[in-house]
Coordinates of C-alpha atoms in Angstrom, one line a residue:
Chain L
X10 CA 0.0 0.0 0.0
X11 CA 1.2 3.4 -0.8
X12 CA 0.8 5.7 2.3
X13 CA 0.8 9.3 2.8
X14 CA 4.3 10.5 4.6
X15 CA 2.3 13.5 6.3
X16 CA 3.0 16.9 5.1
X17 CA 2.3 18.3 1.8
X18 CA 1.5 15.5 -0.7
X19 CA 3.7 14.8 -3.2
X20 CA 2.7 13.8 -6.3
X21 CA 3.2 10.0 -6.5
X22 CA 4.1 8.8 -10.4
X23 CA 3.2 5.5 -11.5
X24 CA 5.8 3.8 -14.3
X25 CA 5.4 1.2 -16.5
X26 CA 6.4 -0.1 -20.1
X27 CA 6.0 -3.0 -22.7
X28 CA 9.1 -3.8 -22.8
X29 CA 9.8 -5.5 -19.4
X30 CA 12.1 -4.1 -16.6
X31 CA 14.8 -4.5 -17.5
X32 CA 14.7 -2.2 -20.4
X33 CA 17.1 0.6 -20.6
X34 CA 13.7 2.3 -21.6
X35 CA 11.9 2.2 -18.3
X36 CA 15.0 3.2 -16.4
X37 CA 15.2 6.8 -18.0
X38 CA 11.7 7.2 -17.8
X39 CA 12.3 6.9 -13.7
X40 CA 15.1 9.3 -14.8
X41 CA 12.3 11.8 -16.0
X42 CA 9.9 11.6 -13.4
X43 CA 11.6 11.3 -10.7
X44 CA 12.2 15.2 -10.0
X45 CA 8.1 15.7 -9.7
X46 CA 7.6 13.0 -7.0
X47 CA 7.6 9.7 -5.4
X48 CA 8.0 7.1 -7.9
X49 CA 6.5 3.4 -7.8
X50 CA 7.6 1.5 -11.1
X51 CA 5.2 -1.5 -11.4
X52 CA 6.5 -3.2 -14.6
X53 CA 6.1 -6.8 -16.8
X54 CA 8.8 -9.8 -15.8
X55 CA 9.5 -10.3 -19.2
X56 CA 9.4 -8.5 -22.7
X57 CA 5.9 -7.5 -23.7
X58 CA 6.2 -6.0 -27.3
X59 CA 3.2 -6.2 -29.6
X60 CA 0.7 -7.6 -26.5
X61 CA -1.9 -4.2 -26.9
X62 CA -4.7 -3.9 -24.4
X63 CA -4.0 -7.8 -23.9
X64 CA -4.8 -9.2 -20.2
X65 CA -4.3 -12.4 -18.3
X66 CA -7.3 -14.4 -17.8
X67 CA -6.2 -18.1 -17.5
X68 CA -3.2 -17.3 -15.4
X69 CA -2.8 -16.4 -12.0
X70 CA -0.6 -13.2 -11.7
X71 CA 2.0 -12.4 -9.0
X72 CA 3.0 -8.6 -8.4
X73 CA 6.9 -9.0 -6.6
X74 CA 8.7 -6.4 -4.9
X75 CA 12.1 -5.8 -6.1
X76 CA 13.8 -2.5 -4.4
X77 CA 12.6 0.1 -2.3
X78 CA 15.3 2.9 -2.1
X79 CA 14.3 6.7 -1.8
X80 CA 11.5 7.7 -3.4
X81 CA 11.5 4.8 -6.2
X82 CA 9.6 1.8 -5.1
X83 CA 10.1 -1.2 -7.9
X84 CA 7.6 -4.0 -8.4
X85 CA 7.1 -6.4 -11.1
X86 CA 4.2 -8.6 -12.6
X87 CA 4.1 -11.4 -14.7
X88 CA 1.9 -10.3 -16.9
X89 CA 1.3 -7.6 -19.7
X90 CA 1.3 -3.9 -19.0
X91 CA -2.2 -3.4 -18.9
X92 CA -2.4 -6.2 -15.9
X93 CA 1.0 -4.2 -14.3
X94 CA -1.5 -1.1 -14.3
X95 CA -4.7 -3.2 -13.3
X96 CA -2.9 -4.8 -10.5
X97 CA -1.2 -2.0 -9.3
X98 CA -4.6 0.4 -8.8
X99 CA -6.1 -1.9 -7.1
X100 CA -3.1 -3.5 -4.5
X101 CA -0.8 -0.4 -4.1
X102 CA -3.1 2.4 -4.7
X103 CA -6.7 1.0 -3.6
X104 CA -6.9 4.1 -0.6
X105 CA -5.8 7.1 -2.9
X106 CA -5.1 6.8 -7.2
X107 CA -1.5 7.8 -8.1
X108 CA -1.2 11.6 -10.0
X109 CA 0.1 10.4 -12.8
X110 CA 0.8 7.3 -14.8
X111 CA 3.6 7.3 -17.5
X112 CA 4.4 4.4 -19.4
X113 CA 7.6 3.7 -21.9
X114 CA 10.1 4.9 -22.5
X115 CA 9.2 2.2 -25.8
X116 CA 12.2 1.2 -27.8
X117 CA 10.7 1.7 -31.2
X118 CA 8.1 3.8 -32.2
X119 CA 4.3 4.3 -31.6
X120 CA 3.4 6.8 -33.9
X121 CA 0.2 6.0 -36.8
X122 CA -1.2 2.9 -36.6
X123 CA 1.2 1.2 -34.3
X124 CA -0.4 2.3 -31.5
X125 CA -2.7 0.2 -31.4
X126 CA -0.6 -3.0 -31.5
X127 CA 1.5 -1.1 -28.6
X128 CA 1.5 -2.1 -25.0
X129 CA 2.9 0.9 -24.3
X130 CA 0.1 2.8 -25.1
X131 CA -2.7 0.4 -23.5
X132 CA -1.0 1.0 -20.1
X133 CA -1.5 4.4 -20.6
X134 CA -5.2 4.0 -21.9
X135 CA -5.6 1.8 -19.1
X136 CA -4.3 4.7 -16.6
X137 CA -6.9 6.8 -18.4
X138 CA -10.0 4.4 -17.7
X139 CA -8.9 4.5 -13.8
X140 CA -9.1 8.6 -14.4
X141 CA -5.9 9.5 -13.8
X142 CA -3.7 11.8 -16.4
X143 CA -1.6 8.8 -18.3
X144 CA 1.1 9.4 -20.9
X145 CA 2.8 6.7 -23.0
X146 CA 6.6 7.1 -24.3
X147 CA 7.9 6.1 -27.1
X148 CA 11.4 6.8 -29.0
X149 CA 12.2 5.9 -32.7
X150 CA 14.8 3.6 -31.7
X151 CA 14.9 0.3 -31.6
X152 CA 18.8 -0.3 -30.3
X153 CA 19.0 -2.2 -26.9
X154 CA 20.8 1.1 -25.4
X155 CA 19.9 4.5 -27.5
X156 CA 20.2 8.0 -26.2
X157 CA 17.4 8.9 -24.4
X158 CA 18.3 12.5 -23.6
X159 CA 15.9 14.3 -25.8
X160 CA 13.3 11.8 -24.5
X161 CA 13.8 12.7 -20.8
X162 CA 14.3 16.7 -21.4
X163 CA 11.3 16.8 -23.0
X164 CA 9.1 14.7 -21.4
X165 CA 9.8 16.5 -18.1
X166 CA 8.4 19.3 -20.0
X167 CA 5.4 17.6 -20.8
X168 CA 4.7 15.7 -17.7
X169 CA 4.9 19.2 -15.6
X170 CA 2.0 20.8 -18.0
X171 CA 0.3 17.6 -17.5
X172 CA 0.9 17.6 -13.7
X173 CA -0.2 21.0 -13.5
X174 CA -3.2 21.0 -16.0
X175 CA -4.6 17.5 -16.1
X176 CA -6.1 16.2 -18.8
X177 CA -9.6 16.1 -19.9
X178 CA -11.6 12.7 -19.0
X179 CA -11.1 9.4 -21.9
X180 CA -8.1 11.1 -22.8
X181 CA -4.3 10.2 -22.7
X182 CA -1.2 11.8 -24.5
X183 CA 1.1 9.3 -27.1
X184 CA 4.3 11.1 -26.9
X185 CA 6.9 10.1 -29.5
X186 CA 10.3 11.8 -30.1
X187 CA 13.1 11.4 -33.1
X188 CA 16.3 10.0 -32.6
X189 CA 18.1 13.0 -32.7
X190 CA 20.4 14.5 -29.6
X191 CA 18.6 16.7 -27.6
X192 CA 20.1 20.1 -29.3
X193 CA 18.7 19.2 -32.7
X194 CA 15.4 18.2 -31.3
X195 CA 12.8 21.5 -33.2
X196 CA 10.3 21.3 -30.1
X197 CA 6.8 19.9 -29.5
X198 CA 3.9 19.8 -31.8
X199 CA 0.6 18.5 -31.3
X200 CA -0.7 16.3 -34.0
X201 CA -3.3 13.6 -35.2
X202 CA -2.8 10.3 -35.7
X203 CA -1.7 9.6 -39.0
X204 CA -3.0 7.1 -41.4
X205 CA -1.4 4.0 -42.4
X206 CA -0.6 0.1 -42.4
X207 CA 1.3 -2.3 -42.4
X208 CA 2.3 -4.3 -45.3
X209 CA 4.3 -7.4 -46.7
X210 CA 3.6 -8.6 -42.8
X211 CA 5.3 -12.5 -43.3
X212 CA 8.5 -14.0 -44.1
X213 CA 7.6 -17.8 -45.2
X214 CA 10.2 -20.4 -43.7
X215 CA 10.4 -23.9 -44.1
X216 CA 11.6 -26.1 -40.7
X217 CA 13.8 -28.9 -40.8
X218 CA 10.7 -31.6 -41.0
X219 CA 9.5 -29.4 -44.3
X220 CA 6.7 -27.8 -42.4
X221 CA 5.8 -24.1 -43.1
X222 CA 6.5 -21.5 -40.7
X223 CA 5.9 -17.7 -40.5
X224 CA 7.4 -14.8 -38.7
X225 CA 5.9 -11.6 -38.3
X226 CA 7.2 -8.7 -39.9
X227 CA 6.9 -5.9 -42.4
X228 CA 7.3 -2.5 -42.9
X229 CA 4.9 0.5 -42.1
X230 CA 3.2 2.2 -45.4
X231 CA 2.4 6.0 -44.7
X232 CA -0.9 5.9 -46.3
X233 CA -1.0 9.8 -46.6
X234 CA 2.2 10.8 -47.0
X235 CA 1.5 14.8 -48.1
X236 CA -0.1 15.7 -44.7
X237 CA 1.5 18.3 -42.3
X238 CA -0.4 17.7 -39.6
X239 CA 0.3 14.1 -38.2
X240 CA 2.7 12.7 -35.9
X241 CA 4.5 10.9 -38.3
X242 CA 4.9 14.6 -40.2
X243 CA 6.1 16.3 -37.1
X244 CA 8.6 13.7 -36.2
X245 CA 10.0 13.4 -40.0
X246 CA 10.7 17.0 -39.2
X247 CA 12.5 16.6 -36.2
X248 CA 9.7 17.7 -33.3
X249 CA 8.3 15.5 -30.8
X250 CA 4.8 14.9 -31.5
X251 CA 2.2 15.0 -28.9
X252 CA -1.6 13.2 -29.9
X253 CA -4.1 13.0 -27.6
X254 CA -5.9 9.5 -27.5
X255 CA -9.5 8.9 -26.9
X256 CA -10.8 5.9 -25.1
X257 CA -14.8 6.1 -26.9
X258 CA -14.3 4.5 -30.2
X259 CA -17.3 5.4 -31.5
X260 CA -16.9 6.9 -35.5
X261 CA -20.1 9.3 -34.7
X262 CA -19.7 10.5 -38.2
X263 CA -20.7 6.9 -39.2
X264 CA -23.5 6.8 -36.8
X265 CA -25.4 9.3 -38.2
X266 CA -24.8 8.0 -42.1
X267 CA -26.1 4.2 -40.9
X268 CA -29.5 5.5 -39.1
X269 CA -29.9 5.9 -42.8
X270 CA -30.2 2.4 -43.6
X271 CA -32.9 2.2 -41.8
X272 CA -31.7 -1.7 -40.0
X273 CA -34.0 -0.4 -37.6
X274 CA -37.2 -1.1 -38.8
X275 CA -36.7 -4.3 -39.0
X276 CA -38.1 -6.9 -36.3
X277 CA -37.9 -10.2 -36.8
X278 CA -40.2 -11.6 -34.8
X279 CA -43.0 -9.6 -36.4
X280 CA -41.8 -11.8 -39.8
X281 CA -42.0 -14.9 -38.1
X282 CA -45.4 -13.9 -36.7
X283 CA -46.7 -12.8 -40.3
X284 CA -45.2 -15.9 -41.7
Chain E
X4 CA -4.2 -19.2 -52.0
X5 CA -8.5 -18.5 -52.6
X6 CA -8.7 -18.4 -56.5
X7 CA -11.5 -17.5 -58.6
X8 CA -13.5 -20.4 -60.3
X9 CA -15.2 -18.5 -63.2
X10 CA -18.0 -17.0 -63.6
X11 CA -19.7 -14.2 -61.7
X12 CA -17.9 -14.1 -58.4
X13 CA -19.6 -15.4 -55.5
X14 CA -18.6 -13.1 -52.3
X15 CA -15.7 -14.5 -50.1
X16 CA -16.3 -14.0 -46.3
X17 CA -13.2 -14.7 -44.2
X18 CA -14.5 -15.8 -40.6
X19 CA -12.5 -15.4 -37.0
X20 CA -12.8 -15.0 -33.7
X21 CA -11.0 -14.9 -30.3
X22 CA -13.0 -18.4 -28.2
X23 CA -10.7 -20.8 -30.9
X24 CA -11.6 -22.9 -33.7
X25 CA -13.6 -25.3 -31.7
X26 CA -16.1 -22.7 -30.2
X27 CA -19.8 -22.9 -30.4
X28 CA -19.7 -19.6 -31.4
X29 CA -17.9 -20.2 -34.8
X30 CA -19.8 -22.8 -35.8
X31 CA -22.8 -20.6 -35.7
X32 CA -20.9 -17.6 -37.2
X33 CA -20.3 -19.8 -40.2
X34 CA -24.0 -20.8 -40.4
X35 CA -24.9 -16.8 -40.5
X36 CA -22.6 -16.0 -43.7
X37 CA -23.3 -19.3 -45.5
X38 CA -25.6 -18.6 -47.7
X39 CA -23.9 -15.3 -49.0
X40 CA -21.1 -17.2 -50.8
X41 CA -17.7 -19.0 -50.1
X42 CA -16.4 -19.1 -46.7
X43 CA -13.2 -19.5 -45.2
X44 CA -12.3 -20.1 -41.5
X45 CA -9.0 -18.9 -40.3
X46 CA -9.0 -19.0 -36.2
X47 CA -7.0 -19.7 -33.5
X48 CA -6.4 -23.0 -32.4
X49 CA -6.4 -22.0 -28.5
X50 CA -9.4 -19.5 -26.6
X51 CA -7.4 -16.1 -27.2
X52 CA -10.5 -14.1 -24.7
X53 CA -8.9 -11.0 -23.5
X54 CA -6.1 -11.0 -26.0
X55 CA -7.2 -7.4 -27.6
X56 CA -4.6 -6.3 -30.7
X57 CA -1.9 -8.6 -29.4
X58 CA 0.4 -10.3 -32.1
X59 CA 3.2 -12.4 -32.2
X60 CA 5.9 -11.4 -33.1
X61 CA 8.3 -14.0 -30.8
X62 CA 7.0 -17.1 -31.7
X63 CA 6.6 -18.7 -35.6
X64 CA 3.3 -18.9 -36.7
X65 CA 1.9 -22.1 -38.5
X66 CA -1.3 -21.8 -40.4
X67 CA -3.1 -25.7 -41.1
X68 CA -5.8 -26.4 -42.7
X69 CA -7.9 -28.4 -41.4
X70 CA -10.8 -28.9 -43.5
X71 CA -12.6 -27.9 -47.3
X72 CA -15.8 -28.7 -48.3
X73 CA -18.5 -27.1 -50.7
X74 CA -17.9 -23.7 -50.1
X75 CA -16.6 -23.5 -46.4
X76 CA -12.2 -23.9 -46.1
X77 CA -11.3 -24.6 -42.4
X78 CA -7.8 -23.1 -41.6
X79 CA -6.2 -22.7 -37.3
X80 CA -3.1 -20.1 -36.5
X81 CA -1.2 -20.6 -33.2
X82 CA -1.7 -17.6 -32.7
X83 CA -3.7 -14.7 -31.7
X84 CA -7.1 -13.7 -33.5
X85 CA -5.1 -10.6 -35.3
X86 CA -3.1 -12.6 -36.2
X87 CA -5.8 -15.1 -37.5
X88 CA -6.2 -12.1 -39.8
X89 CA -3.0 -10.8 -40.9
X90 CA -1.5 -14.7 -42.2
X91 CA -5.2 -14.9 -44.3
X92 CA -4.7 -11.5 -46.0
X93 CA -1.2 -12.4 -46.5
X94 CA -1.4 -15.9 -47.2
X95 CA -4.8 -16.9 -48.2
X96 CA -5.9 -13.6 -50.1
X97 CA -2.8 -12.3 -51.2
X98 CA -4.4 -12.1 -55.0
X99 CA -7.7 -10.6 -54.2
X100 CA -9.0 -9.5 -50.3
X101 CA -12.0 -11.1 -49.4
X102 CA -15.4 -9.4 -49.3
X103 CA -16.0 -9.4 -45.1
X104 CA -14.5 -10.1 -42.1
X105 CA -16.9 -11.2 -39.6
X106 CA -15.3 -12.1 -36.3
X107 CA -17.2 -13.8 -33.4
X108 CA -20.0 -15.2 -32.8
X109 CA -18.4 -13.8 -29.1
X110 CA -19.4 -16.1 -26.1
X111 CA -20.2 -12.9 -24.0
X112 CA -21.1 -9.4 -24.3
X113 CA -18.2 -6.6 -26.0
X114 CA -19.9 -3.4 -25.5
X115 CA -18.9 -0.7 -24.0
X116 CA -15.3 -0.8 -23.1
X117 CA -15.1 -3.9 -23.5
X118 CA -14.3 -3.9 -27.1
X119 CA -10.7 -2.8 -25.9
X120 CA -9.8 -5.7 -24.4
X121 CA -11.5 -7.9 -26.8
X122 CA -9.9 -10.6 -29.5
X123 CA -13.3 -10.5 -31.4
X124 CA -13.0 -7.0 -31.7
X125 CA -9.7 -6.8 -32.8
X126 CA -9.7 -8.9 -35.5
X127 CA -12.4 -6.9 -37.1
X128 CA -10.3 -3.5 -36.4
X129 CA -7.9 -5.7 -38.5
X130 CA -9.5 -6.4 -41.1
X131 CA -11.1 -2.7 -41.1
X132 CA -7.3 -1.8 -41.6
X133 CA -7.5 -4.2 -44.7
X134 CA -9.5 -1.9 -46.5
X135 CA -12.3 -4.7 -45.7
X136 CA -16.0 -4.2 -44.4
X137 CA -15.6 -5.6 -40.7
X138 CA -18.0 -6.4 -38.5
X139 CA -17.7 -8.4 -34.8
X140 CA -20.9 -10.3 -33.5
X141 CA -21.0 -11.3 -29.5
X142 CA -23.9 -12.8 -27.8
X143 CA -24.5 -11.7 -24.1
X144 CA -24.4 -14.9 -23.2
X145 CA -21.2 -16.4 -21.0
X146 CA -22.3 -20.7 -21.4
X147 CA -20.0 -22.9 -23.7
X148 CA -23.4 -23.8 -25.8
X149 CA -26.1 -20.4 -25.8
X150 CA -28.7 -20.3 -28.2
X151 CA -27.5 -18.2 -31.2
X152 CA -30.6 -18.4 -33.1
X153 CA -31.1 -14.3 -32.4
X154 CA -27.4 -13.7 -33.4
X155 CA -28.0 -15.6 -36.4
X156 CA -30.9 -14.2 -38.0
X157 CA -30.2 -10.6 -37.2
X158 CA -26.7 -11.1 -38.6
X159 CA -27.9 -12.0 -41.5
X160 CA -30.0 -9.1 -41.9
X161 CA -27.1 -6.6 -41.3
X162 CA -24.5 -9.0 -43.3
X163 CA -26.5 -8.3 -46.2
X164 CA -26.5 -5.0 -46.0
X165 CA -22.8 -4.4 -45.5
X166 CA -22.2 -6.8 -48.3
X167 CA -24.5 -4.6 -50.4
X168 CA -23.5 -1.0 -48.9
X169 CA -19.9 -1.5 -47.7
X170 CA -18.6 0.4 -44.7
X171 CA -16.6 3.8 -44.9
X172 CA -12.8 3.5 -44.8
X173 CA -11.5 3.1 -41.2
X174 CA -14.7 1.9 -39.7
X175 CA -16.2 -0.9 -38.8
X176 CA -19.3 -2.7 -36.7
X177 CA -19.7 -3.7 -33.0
X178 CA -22.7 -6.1 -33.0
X179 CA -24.2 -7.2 -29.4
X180 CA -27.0 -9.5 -29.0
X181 CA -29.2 -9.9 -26.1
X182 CA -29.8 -12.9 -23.9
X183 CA -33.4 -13.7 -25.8
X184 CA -35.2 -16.3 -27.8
X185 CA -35.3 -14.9 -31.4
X186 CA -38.9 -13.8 -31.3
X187 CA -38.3 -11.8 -28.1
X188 CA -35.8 -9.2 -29.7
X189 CA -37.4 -6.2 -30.4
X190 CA -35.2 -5.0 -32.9
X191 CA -31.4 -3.5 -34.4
X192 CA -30.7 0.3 -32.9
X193 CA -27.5 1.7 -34.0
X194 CA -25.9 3.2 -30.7
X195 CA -22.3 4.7 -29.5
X196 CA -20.1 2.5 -26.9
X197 CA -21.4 3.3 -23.2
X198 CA -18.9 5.1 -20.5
X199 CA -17.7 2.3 -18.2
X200 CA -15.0 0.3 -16.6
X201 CA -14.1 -2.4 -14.7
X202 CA -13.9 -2.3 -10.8
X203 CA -12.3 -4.6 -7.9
X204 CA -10.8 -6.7 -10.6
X205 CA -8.8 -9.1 -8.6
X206 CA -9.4 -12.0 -6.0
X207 CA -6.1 -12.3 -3.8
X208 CA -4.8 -16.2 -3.2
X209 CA -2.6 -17.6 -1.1
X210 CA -0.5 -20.5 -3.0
X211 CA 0.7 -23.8 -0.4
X212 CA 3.8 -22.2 -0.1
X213 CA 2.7 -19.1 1.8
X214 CA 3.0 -16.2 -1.7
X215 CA 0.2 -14.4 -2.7
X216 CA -1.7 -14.8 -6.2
X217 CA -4.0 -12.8 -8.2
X218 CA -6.9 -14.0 -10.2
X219 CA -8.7 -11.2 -12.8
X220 CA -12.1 -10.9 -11.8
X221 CA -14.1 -8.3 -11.1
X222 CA -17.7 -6.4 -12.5
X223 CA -18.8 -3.7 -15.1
X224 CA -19.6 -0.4 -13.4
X225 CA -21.6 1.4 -16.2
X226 CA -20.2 5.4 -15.6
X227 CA -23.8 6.6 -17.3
X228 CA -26.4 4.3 -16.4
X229 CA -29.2 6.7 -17.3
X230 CA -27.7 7.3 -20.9
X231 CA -30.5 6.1 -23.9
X232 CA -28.1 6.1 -26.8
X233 CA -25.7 3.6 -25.9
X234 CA -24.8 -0.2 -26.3
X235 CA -25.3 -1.0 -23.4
X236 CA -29.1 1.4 -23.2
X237 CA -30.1 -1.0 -26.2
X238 CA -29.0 -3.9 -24.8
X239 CA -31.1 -3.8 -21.5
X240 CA -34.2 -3.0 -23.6
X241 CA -34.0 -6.2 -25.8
X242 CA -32.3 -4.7 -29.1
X243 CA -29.7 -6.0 -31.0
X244 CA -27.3 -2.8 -30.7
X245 CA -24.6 -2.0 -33.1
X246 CA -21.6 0.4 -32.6
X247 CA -19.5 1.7 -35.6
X248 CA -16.3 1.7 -34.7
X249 CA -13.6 4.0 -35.6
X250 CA -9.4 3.3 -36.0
X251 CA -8.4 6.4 -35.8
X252 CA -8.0 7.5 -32.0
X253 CA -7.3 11.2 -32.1
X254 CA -9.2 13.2 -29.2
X255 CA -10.2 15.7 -32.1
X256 CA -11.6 18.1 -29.0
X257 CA -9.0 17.7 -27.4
X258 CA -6.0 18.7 -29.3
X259 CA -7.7 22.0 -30.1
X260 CA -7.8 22.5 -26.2
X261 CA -4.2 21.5 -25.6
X262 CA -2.7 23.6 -28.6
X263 CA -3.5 26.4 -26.3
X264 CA -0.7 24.6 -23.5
X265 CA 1.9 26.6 -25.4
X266 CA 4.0 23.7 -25.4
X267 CA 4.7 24.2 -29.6
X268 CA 7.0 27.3 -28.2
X269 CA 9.4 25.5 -26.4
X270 CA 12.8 24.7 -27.7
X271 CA 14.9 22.7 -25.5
X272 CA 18.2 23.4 -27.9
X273 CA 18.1 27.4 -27.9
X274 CA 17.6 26.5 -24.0
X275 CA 21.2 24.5 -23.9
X276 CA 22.6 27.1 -25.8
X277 CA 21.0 30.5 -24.2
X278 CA 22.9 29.2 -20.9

């Protein structure tokens, strides 16, 4: 249980990632948050890449402490982040919610479409759902050990606003920054998710008993590749791109156009009844 | 590979879901799209509930067929039900995408939120991302063998009409049925996904050796119970409710509101090199 220390409050900071923690990733994201507060890191055993909103059903979970020092308190789970934030909210911080949750820093990025294959981002959409201000991290790196100095610089930046601000209910921030050293870093911009997919996603194999096997793979196709106003524009340019992320997936454009099909006239037990 | 076999071309519905291969749930899906042309069955060979946009991207994938006859081909992925989706395109359709996605029939209800933890779901967002009509069907009912007569007959009736209107680009359908005999569902109302989460979601253990276990449990706590344009509004008052569903998750709203943070002004390098 996370207890008050009497005093003034300070604000305590939730941390988790996708990528286990072990990850170079998740240690300078405690780097970045650890100036605004007390810090409990509550993060998966093992590598989670590619598990989304995934949670553990079948399994039983176990949530271990690791270290205690200062102000960092470090658990793990063996589960996927979305559990790591589930099980946290409801054994560490039952009494009072944490003031912020930040999840990352993710070794790759999670810009476009890739967010929704990102467990990065569902612990941070998962934050959101327990209403508290959540922000997932990502850097366009994939190395083991990159440089995450423009990361942390400028997502102290953008966890102060959101400490002091908040955000608005069903909504969490997907921040995503170039691999470029901090000096040549433009700045921020706020952006919309930009559209595109994956393509080419298989490479066929053959195993030594001349069974077929697949891996995953692929490469991301930028489906509108003229816009100025998307994430993946911002970053090309060398800014860190901010989009906020809603948790109501309804298209209400959509709604209105399929009232006009008029589906709901029908009633099929009046047919059977006429039949 | 699903090749043409002359003629005028009979529509070619690709089925999944996230309760494996062997589900009830399948079968009955299968039944609702039969008679609008050929269909093949690509699913996963293990109950994937809960598994949301997970993929693998660790582990090979195998794709086996299992079955063909008349018009309905039986394949099974070790994997997850995205993946279900992404070795058929790849694999299966890589000539010519099929005609609908339909993923389901879902032993248990995916409205609200829900739909972003579930397989069912996902593999229809997948498919969406095809360029493919997508729609995912789930029955309110929990039980290894419910009564999808309602499912089936309603589904038709909306199948048809997707078939003949197609979807718009980057949306697709969330289709819940109530737990009622056919000729006691009132009707289709198209409807937006209901406010809600999850709450108390885990029931503590204590293993023979003395460590402590957590089990995912836990209820739906409906954040706008007195809301009559939701899923979950429709649901209660015997309609078959239907939720288009959008890929895109910008907060529109919201980044208006946060441009005004000021954030777009900062410039950490002119910072480094003003000191």
């Amino acid at each position: 249980m996370i207890e008050e220390k009497g005093g003034k409050r300070k604000p305590v900071i939730l941390v988790t990632n996708d990528d286990g923690y072990k990850a170079a990733g998740i240690k300078a994201l405690v780097e970045m948050v650890k100036p605004f507060g007390r810090v409990v890191v509550v993060a998966p055993e093992e590598a989670q890449s590619g598990m989304s909103h995934a949670i553990t059903i079948k399994n039983p979970l176990r949530l271990s402490e690791k270290s205690s020092e200062d102000d960092v308190s470090f658990y793990t789970v063996n589960g996927t982040p979305v559990d790591c934030v589930k099980l946290a909210m409801s054994q560490l911080f039952s009494k009072r919610l944490p003031d912020l949750v930040v999840s990352g820093i993710n070794h790759g990025s999670n810009s476009s479409i890739s967010i929704i294959y990102s467990g990065t981002m569902a612990a941070a959409v998962e934050g959101c759902l327990y209403g508290v201000p959540s922000i997932g991290f990502s850097l366009l790196d994939y190395s083991e050990f990159p440089d995450f100095s423009g990361a942390i610089e400028y997502g102290r930046v953008i966890v102060e606003k959101v400490l002091t601000e908040g955000l608005s209910a069903g909504c969490c921030l997907n921040v995503n920054v170039p691999v470029l050293p901090l000096n040549s870093i433009k700045g921020i911009r706020f952006a919309r998710q930009n559209r595109g997919t994956w393509r080419e996603e298989f490479e066929k194999r053959t195993d030594p008993r001349g069974e077929d096997y697949y891996w995953l793979t692929g490469y991301f196709h930028n489906d509108e590749p003229n816009a100025t106003d998307t994430d993946e524009y911002w970053l090309k340019e060398g800014y860190v791109s901010i989009v906020p992320i809603q948790i109501d997936l309804t298209n209400y454009k959509e709604l209105q156009r399929l009232k006009s099909w008029s589906l709901e006239d029908i009633n099929l037990s009046h047919a059977e009844k006429n039949k």
